[in-house]
Amino acid sequence: MSLTDKAKNKAQQMAGAAKEKYGDATDNEQMRAEGARQQSGAQTKQAGENVKDVGRNMKDAFNK
């Protein structure tokens, strides 16, 4: 996975956490849910990228 993808996923996760905390502080259920959804999406993308990395590493190991 490229460093750019990792940074984008982390930024999205941090933005979601900020929204969720803002929703908690203001008792705004919609903002809280949006933040949680954004964090979840970023974590899912990160997991998919990790699976791709494992596949590439296995491919490289068999090609040596």
PDB file of N, CA and C in Angstrom:
ATOM      1  N   MET A   1       0.856  -1.164   0.000  1.00  0.00           N
ATOM      2  CA  MET A   1       0.000   0.000   0.000  1.00  0.00           C
ATOM      3  C   MET A   1       0.898   1.221   0.000  1.00  0.00           C
ATOM      4  N   SER A   2       0.489   2.200  -0.729  1.00  0.00           N
ATOM      5  CA  SER A   2       1.310   3.397  -0.804  1.00  0.00           C
ATOM      6  C   SER A   2       1.159   4.242   0.450  1.00  0.00           C
ATOM      7  N   LEU A   3       2.153   5.018   0.695  1.00  0.00           N
ATOM      8  CA  LEU A   3       2.139   5.907   1.848  1.00  0.00           C
ATOM      9  C   LEU A   3       0.996   6.914   1.736  1.00  0.00           C
ATOM     10  N   THR A   4       0.681   7.316   0.524  1.00  0.00           N
ATOM     11  CA  THR A   4      -0.411   8.261   0.299  1.00  0.00           C
ATOM     12  C   THR A   4      -1.752   7.672   0.732  1.00  0.00           C
ATOM     13  N   ASP A   5      -1.994   6.408   0.381  1.00  0.00           N
ATOM     14  CA  ASP A   5      -3.241   5.746   0.770  1.00  0.00           C
ATOM     15  C   ASP A   5      -3.339   5.630   2.288  1.00  0.00           C
ATOM     16  N   LYS A   6      -2.233   5.271   2.921  1.00  0.00           N
ATOM     17  CA  LYS A   6      -2.229   5.173   4.382  1.00  0.00           C
ATOM     18  C   LYS A   6      -2.562   6.512   5.016  1.00  0.00           C
ATOM     19  N   ALA A   7      -1.966   7.579   4.483  1.00  0.00           N
ATOM     20  CA  ALA A   7      -2.206   8.915   5.031  1.00  0.00           C
ATOM     21  C   ALA A   7      -3.661   9.343   4.823  1.00  0.00           C
ATOM     22  N   LYS A   8      -4.214   9.052   3.655  1.00  0.00           N
ATOM     23  CA  LYS A   8      -5.607   9.405   3.388  1.00  0.00           C
ATOM     24  C   LYS A   8      -6.555   8.658   4.322  1.00  0.00           C
ATOM     25  N   ASN A   9      -6.307   7.367   4.517  1.00  0.00           N
ATOM     26  CA  ASN A   9      -7.150   6.581   5.405  1.00  0.00           C
ATOM     27  C   ASN A   9      -7.057   7.090   6.836  1.00  0.00           C
ATOM     28  N   LYS A  10      -5.853   7.426   7.278  1.00  0.00           N
ATOM     29  CA  LYS A  10      -5.669   7.920   8.637  1.00  0.00           C
ATOM     30  C   LYS A  10      -6.352   9.275   8.812  1.00  0.00           C
ATOM     31  N   ALA A  11      -6.242  10.142   7.808  1.00  0.00           N
ATOM     32  CA  ALA A  11      -6.893  11.451   7.871  1.00  0.00           C
ATOM     33  C   ALA A  11      -8.405  11.307   7.940  1.00  0.00           C
ATOM     34  N   GLN A  12      -8.953  10.378   7.149  1.00  0.00           N
ATOM     35  CA  GLN A  12     -10.395  10.137   7.167  1.00  0.00           C
ATOM     36  C   GLN A  12     -10.827   9.589   8.529  1.00  0.00           C
ATOM     37  N   GLN A  13     -10.023   8.711   9.091  1.00  0.00           N
ATOM     38  CA  GLN A  13     -10.338   8.146  10.396  1.00  0.00           C
ATOM     39  C   GLN A  13     -10.306   9.234  11.482  1.00  0.00           C
ATOM     40  N   MET A  14      -9.320  10.107  11.420  1.00  0.00           N
ATOM     41  CA  MET A  14      -9.211  11.183  12.410  1.00  0.00           C
ATOM     42  C   MET A  14     -10.349  12.191  12.261  1.00  0.00           C
ATOM     43  N   ALA A  15     -10.749  12.484  11.033  1.00  0.00           N
ATOM     44  CA  ALA A  15     -11.870  13.390  10.806  1.00  0.00           C
ATOM     45  C   ALA A  15     -13.157  12.788  11.357  1.00  0.00           C
ATOM     46  N   GLY A  16     -13.323  11.498  11.166  1.00  0.00           N
ATOM     47  CA  GLY A  16     -14.499  10.820  11.712  1.00  0.00           C
ATOM     48  C   GLY A  16     -14.520  10.853  13.228  1.00  0.00           C
ATOM     49  N   ALA A  17     -13.362  10.668  13.833  1.00  0.00           N
ATOM     50  CA  ALA A  17     -13.276  10.713  15.294  1.00  0.00           C
ATOM     51  C   ALA A  17     -13.621  12.107  15.808  1.00  0.00           C
ATOM     52  N   ALA A  18     -13.159  13.124  15.101  1.00  0.00           N
ATOM     53  CA  ALA A  18     -13.461  14.498  15.499  1.00  0.00           C
ATOM     54  C   ALA A  18     -14.965  14.777  15.395  1.00  0.00           C
ATOM     55  N   LYS A  19     -15.575  14.316  14.310  1.00  0.00           N
ATOM     56  CA  LYS A  19     -17.020  14.502  14.149  1.00  0.00           C
ATOM     57  C   LYS A  19     -17.792  13.788  15.250  1.00  0.00           C
ATOM     58  N   GLU A  20     -17.341  12.580  15.557  1.00  0.00           N
ATOM     59  CA  GLU A  20     -18.029  11.805  16.588  1.00  0.00           C
ATOM     60  C   GLU A  20     -17.919  12.498  17.954  1.00  0.00           C
ATOM     61  N   LYS A  21     -16.738  13.013  18.273  1.00  0.00           N
ATOM     62  CA  LYS A  21     -16.557  13.720  19.542  1.00  0.00           C
ATOM     63  C   LYS A  21     -17.373  15.013  19.573  1.00  0.00           C
ATOM     64  N   TYR A  22     -17.428  15.717  18.457  1.00  0.00           N
ATOM     65  CA  TYR A  22     -18.232  16.938  18.371  1.00  0.00           C
ATOM     66  C   TYR A  22     -19.705  16.593  18.591  1.00  0.00           C
ATOM     67  N   GLY A  23     -20.143  15.508  17.978  1.00  0.00           N
ATOM     68  CA  GLY A  23     -21.527  15.060  18.168  1.00  0.00           C
ATOM     69  C   GLY A  23     -21.811  14.709  19.615  1.00  0.00           C
ATOM     70  N   ASP A  24     -20.851  14.089  20.287  1.00  0.00           N
ATOM     71  CA  ASP A  24     -21.016  13.784  21.702  1.00  0.00           C
ATOM     72  C   ASP A  24     -21.121  15.060  22.528  1.00  0.00           C
ATOM     73  N   ALA A  25     -20.242  16.016  22.232  1.00  0.00           N
ATOM     74  CA  ALA A  25     -20.195  17.253  23.008  1.00  0.00           C
ATOM     75  C   ALA A  25     -21.454  18.098  22.829  1.00  0.00           C
ATOM     76  N   THR A  26     -22.007  18.067  21.631  1.00  0.00           N
ATOM     77  CA  THR A  26     -23.182  18.897  21.345  1.00  0.00           C
ATOM     78  C   THR A  26     -24.486  18.110  21.411  1.00  0.00           C
ATOM     79  N   ASP A  27     -24.397  16.856  21.763  1.00  0.00           N
ATOM     80  CA  ASP A  27     -25.557  15.965  21.824  1.00  0.00           C
ATOM     81  C   ASP A  27     -26.270  15.905  20.468  1.00  0.00           C
ATOM     82  N   ASN A  28     -25.466  15.849  19.396  1.00  0.00           N
ATOM     83  CA  ASN A  28     -25.977  15.791  18.035  1.00  0.00           C
ATOM     84  C   ASN A  28     -25.808  14.357  17.530  1.00  0.00           C
ATOM     85  N   GLU A  29     -26.890  13.610  17.570  1.00  0.00           N
ATOM     86  CA  GLU A  29     -26.846  12.189  17.207  1.00  0.00           C
ATOM     87  C   GLU A  29     -26.456  11.979  15.746  1.00  0.00           C
ATOM     88  N   GLN A  30     -26.906  12.861  14.868  1.00  0.00           N
ATOM     89  CA  GLN A  30     -26.584  12.719  13.444  1.00  0.00           C
ATOM     90  C   GLN A  30     -25.084  12.890  13.211  1.00  0.00           C
ATOM     91  N   MET A  31     -24.478  13.880  13.844  1.00  0.00           N
ATOM     92  CA  MET A  31     -23.040  14.115  13.686  1.00  0.00           C
ATOM     93  C   MET A  31     -22.246  12.958  14.283  1.00  0.00           C
ATOM     94  N   ARG A  32     -22.699  12.461  15.426  1.00  0.00           N
ATOM     95  CA  ARG A  32     -22.043  11.327  16.072  1.00  0.00           C
ATOM     96  C   ARG A  32     -22.059  10.107  15.159  1.00  0.00           C
ATOM     97  N   ALA A  33     -23.209   9.842  14.553  1.00  0.00           N
ATOM     98  CA  ALA A  33     -23.339   8.684  13.655  1.00  0.00           C
ATOM     99  C   ALA A  33     -22.506   8.857  12.395  1.00  0.00           C
ATOM    100  N   GLU A  34     -22.488  10.079  11.865  1.00  0.00           N
ATOM    101  CA  GLU A  34     -21.687  10.341  10.668  1.00  0.00           C
ATOM    102  C   GLU A  34     -20.197  10.122  10.948  1.00  0.00           C
ATOM    103  N   GLY A  35     -19.746  10.567  12.103  1.00  0.00           N
ATOM    104  CA  GLY A  35     -18.347  10.365  12.479  1.00  0.00           C
ATOM    105  C   GLY A  35     -18.005   8.894  12.627  1.00  0.00           C
ATOM    106  N   ALA A  36     -18.893   8.146  13.257  1.00  0.00           N
ATOM    107  CA  ALA A  36     -18.662   6.710  13.436  1.00  0.00           C
ATOM    108  C   ALA A  36     -18.633   6.002  12.082  1.00  0.00           C
ATOM    109  N   ARG A  37     -19.523   6.414  11.197  1.00  0.00           N
ATOM    110  CA  ARG A  37     -19.580   5.817   9.852  1.00  0.00           C
ATOM    111  C   ARG A  37     -18.303   6.126   9.069  1.00  0.00           C
ATOM    112  N   GLN A  38     -17.819   7.359   9.206  1.00  0.00           N
ATOM    113  CA  GLN A  38     -16.602   7.757   8.495  1.00  0.00           C
ATOM    114  C   GLN A  38     -15.391   6.972   9.015  1.00  0.00           C
ATOM    115  N   GLN A  39     -15.320   6.791  10.311  1.00  0.00           N
ATOM    116  CA  GLN A  39     -14.221   6.011  10.890  1.00  0.00           C
ATOM    117  C   GLN A  39     -14.277   4.566  10.415  1.00  0.00           C
ATOM    118  N   SER A  40     -15.465   4.018  10.407  1.00  0.00           N
ATOM    119  CA  SER A  40     -15.642   2.633   9.980  1.00  0.00           C
ATOM    120  C   SER A  40     -15.219   2.451   8.524  1.00  0.00           C
ATOM    121  N   GLY A  41     -15.582   3.396   7.681  1.00  0.00           N
ATOM    122  CA  GLY A  41     -15.198   3.329   6.274  1.00  0.00           C
ATOM    123  C   GLY A  41     -13.688   3.363   6.098  1.00  0.00           C
ATOM    124  N   ALA A  42     -13.029   4.221   6.863  1.00  0.00           N
ATOM    125  CA  ALA A  42     -11.570   4.321   6.778  1.00  0.00           C
ATOM    126  C   ALA A  42     -10.907   3.035   7.258  1.00  0.00           C
ATOM    127  N   GLN A  43     -11.441   2.458   8.317  1.00  0.00           N
ATOM    128  CA  GLN A  43     -10.872   1.211   8.835  1.00  0.00           C
ATOM    129  C   GLN A  43     -11.064   0.070   7.845  1.00  0.00           C
ATOM    130  N   THR A  44     -12.195   0.056   7.162  1.00  0.00           N
ATOM    131  CA  THR A  44     -12.452  -0.970   6.157  1.00  0.00           C
ATOM    132  C   THR A  44     -11.479  -0.839   4.989  1.00  0.00           C
ATOM    133  N   LYS A  45     -11.255   0.402   4.539  1.00  0.00           N
ATOM    134  CA  LYS A  45     -10.294   0.625   3.461  1.00  0.00           C
ATOM    135  C   LYS A  45      -8.900   0.172   3.882  1.00  0.00           C
ATOM    136  N   GLN A  46      -8.542   0.486   5.107  1.00  0.00           N
ATOM    137  CA  GLN A  46      -7.224   0.117   5.619  1.00  0.00           C
ATOM    138  C   GLN A  46      -7.073  -1.407   5.644  1.00  0.00           C
ATOM    139  N   ALA A  47      -8.106  -2.101   6.076  1.00  0.00           N
ATOM    140  CA  ALA A  47      -8.061  -3.560   6.112  1.00  0.00           C
ATOM    141  C   ALA A  47      -7.900  -4.135   4.704  1.00  0.00           C
ATOM    142  N   GLY A  48      -8.614  -3.573   3.741  1.00  0.00           N
ATOM    143  CA  GLY A  48      -8.489  -4.023   2.353  1.00  0.00           C
ATOM    144  C   GLY A  48      -7.080  -3.811   1.814  1.00  0.00           C
ATOM    145  N   GLU A  49      -6.496  -2.678   2.137  1.00  0.00           N
ATOM    146  CA  GLU A  49      -5.126  -2.404   1.697  1.00  0.00           C
ATOM    147  C   GLU A  49      -4.147  -3.378   2.356  1.00  0.00           C
ATOM    148  N   ASN A  50      -4.385  -3.718   3.610  1.00  0.00           N
ATOM    149  CA  ASN A  50      -3.516  -4.681   4.299  1.00  0.00           C
ATOM    150  C   ASN A  50      -3.588  -6.058   3.642  1.00  0.00           C
ATOM    151  N   VAL A  51      -4.770  -6.453   3.218  1.00  0.00           N
ATOM    152  CA  VAL A  51      -4.938  -7.740   2.531  1.00  0.00           C
ATOM    153  C   VAL A  51      -4.161  -7.725   1.215  1.00  0.00           C
ATOM    154  N   LYS A  52      -4.223  -6.604   0.495  1.00  0.00           N
ATOM    155  CA  LYS A  52      -3.466  -6.493  -0.752  1.00  0.00           C
ATOM    156  C   LYS A  52      -1.960  -6.615  -0.486  1.00  0.00           C
ATOM    157  N   ASP A  53      -1.507  -5.972   0.591  1.00  0.00           N
ATOM    158  CA  ASP A  53      -0.086  -6.051   0.937  1.00  0.00           C
ATOM    159  C   ASP A  53       0.344  -7.480   1.215  1.00  0.00           C
ATOM    160  N   VAL A  54      -0.477  -8.218   1.940  1.00  0.00           N
ATOM    161  CA  VAL A  54      -0.159  -9.611   2.254  1.00  0.00           C
ATOM    162  C   VAL A  54      -0.089 -10.429   0.972  1.00  0.00           C
ATOM    163  N   GLY A  55      -1.028 -10.201   0.071  1.00  0.00           N
ATOM    164  CA  GLY A  55      -1.017 -10.915  -1.209  1.00  0.00           C
ATOM    165  C   GLY A  55       0.245 -10.629  -2.012  1.00  0.00           C
ATOM    166  N   ARG A  56       0.648  -9.359  -2.045  1.00  0.00           N
ATOM    167  CA  ARG A  56       1.869  -9.001  -2.767  1.00  0.00           C
ATOM    168  C   ARG A  56       3.088  -9.652  -2.120  1.00  0.00           C
ATOM    169  N   ASN A  57       3.142  -9.648  -0.801  1.00  0.00           N
ATOM    170  CA  ASN A  57       4.272 -10.246  -0.099  1.00  0.00           C
ATOM    171  C   ASN A  57       4.358 -11.752  -0.360  1.00  0.00           C
ATOM    172  N   MET A  58       3.205 -12.415  -0.386  1.00  0.00           N
ATOM    173  CA  MET A  58       3.205 -13.855  -0.666  1.00  0.00           C
ATOM    174  C   MET A  58       3.675 -14.120  -2.092  1.00  0.00           C
ATOM    175  N   LYS A  59       3.211 -13.292  -3.019  1.00  0.00           N
ATOM    176  CA  LYS A  59       3.601 -13.441  -4.422  1.00  0.00           C
ATOM    177  C   LYS A  59       5.123 -13.267  -4.544  1.00  0.00           C
ATOM    178  N   ASP A  60       5.662 -12.249  -3.893  1.00  0.00           N
ATOM    179  CA  ASP A  60       7.094 -12.006  -3.929  1.00  0.00           C
ATOM    180  C   ASP A  60       7.888 -13.169  -3.316  1.00  0.00           C
ATOM    181  N   ALA A  61       7.349 -13.752  -2.242  1.00  0.00           N
ATOM    182  CA  ALA A  61       8.039 -14.860  -1.586  1.00  0.00           C
ATOM    183  C   ALA A  61       8.114 -16.080  -2.497  1.00  0.00           C
ATOM    184  N   PHE A  62       7.065 -16.328  -3.286  1.00  0.00           N
ATOM    185  CA  PHE A  62       7.065 -17.472  -4.184  1.00  0.00           C
ATOM    186  C   PHE A  62       7.896 -17.231  -5.433  1.00  0.00           C
ATOM    187  N   ASN A  63       8.100 -15.983  -5.787  1.00  0.00           N
ATOM    188  CA  ASN A  63       8.876 -15.662  -6.982  1.00  0.00           C
ATOM    189  C   ASN A  63      10.381 -15.686  -6.732  1.00  0.00           C
ATOM    190  N   LYS A  64      10.791 -15.778  -5.490  1.00  0.00           N
ATOM    191  CA  LYS A  64      12.239 -15.775  -5.173  1.00  0.00           C
ATOM    192  C   LYS A  64      12.839 -17.133  -5.290  1.00  0.00           C
TER     193      LYS A  64
END
